[in-house]
XYZ file of C-alpha atoms in Angstrom:
160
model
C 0.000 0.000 0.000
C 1.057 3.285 -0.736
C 0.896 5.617 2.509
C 0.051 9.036 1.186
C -1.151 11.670 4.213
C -5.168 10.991 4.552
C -6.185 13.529 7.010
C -4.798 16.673 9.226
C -6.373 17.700 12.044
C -5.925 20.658 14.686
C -5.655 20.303 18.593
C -6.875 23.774 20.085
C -7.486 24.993 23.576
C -10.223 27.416 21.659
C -11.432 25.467 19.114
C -14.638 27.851 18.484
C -11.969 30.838 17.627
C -10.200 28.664 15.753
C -12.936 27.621 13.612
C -14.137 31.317 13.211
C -10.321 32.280 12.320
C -10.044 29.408 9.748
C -13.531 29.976 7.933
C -12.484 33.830 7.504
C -9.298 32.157 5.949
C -10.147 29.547 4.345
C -13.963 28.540 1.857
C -14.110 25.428 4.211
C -17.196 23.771 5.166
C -17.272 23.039 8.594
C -19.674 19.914 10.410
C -19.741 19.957 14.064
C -20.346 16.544 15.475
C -20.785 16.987 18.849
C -21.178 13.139 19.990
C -17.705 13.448 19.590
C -16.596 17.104 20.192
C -15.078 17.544 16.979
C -15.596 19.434 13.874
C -14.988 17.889 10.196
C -13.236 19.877 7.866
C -14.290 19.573 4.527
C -11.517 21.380 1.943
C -13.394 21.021 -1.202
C -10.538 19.003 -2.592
C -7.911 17.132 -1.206
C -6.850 16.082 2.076
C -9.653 16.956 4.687
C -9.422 17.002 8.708
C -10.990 18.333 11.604
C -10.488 20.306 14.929
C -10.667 19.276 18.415
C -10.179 20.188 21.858
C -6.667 19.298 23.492
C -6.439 15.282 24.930
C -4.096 15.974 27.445
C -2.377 18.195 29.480
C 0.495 20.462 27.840
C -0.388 18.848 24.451
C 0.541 21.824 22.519
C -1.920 23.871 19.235
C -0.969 21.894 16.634
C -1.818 20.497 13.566
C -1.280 16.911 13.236
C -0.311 14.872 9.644
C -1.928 11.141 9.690
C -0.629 8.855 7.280
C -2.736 6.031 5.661
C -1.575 2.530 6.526
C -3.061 -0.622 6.521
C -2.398 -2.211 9.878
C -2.153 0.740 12.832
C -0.762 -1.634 15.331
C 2.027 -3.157 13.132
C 2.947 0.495 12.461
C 2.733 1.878 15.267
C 5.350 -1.454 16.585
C 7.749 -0.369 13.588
C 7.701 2.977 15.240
C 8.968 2.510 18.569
C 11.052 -0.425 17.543
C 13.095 2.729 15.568
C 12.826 5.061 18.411
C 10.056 7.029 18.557
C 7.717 7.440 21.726
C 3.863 6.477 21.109
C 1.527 8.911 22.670
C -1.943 7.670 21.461
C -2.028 3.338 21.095
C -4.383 2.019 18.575
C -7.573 3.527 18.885
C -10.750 2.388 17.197
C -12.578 5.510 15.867
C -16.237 4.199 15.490
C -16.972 1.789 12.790
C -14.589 3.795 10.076
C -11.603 3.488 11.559
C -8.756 3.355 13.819
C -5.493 5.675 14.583
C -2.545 5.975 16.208
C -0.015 9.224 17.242
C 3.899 8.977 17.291
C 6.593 11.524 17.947
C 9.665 10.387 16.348
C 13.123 10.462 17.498
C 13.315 14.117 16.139
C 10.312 15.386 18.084
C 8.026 15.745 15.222
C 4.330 14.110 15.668
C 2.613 12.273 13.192
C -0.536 10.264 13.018
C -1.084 7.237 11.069
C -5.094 6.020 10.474
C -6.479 2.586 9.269
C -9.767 2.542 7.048
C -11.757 -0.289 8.112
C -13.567 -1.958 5.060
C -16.794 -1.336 4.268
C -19.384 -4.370 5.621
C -19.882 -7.250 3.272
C -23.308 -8.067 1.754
C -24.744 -10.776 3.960
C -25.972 -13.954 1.687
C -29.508 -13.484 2.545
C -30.023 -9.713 1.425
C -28.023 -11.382 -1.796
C -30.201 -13.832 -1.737
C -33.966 -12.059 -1.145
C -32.501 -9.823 -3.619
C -31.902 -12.157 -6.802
C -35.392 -14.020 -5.437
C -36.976 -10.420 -5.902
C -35.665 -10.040 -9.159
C -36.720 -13.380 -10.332
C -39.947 -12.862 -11.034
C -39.386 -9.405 -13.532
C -36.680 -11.725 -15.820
C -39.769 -14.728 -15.833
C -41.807 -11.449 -16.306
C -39.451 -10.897 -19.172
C -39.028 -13.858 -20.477
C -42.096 -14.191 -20.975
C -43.215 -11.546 -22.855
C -39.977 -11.638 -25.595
C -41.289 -15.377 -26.059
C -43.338 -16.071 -29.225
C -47.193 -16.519 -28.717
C -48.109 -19.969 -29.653
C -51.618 -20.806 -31.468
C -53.778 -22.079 -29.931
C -54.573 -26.111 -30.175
C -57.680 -26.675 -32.285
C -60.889 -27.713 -30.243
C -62.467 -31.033 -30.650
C -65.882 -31.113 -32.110
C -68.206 -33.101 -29.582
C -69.711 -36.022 -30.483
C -73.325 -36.048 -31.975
C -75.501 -38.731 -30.159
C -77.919 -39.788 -32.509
């Protein structure tokens, strides 16, 4: 897999300035989601993000890179085993993801995020579907089939 950067997103002690600093900046489209105190940032193009509050003390304002990889854990493992220090472990984010934050042996930070696949189509939606489709190719069928003339009818017998 290539690993290109999937997503930035900005830690913020103020993140309602910083959203009303960034929209007089920027033509993004902002979606609070506030299950999760978090804002989406849409960018019209590109890699997208978000904003959040701080997740722990003396964390500093920041924006944080992820990079797209296909096992979080693994990488994440790879990581420390070359020095850096992990600061968020694997974290499941819902039912789309999971991510994990490093600071390498520099001092930089950098995220790395997992897409989970999409759910498979379970064998009986498969299957109620192709049952509901059966009858429109009979349907079908029928209808491009030539008409056959009708059998002649026996005269009845005259008792005499």
């Amino acid at each position: 897999m290539a690993n290109p950067f999937v997503h930035v997103e900005l830690s913020a002690d103020d993140v309602a300035a910083a959203k009303k600093f960034y929209k007089s900046v920027f033509d993004w489209k902002l979606t609070d989601m506030p299950a999760m105190n978090w804002t989406g940032i849409d960018v019209g193009g590109g890699v997208g993000g978000g904003m959040g509050p701080k997740q722990m003390p003396g964390q500093p304002t920041t924006w944080t890179a992820y990079v797209g990889v296909d096992d979080v854990k693994k990488t994440l493992a790879k990581a420390q085993k070359a020095g850096a220090q992990i600061i968020v472990p694997y974290m499941p984010v819902g039912e789309m993801g999971a991510l994990g934050v490093f600071v390498d042996p520099q001092g930089a930070t950098l995220g790395v995020w997992q897409t989970f696949a999409p759910p498979k189509q379970t064998a009986p939606k498969k299957a109620a579907a192709k049952k509901a489709a059966a009858p429109k190719k009979a349907a079908a069928k029928k209808a491009a089939a030539p008409k056959k003339a009708a059998a002649p009818k026996k005269a009845a017998g005259r008792k005499k």
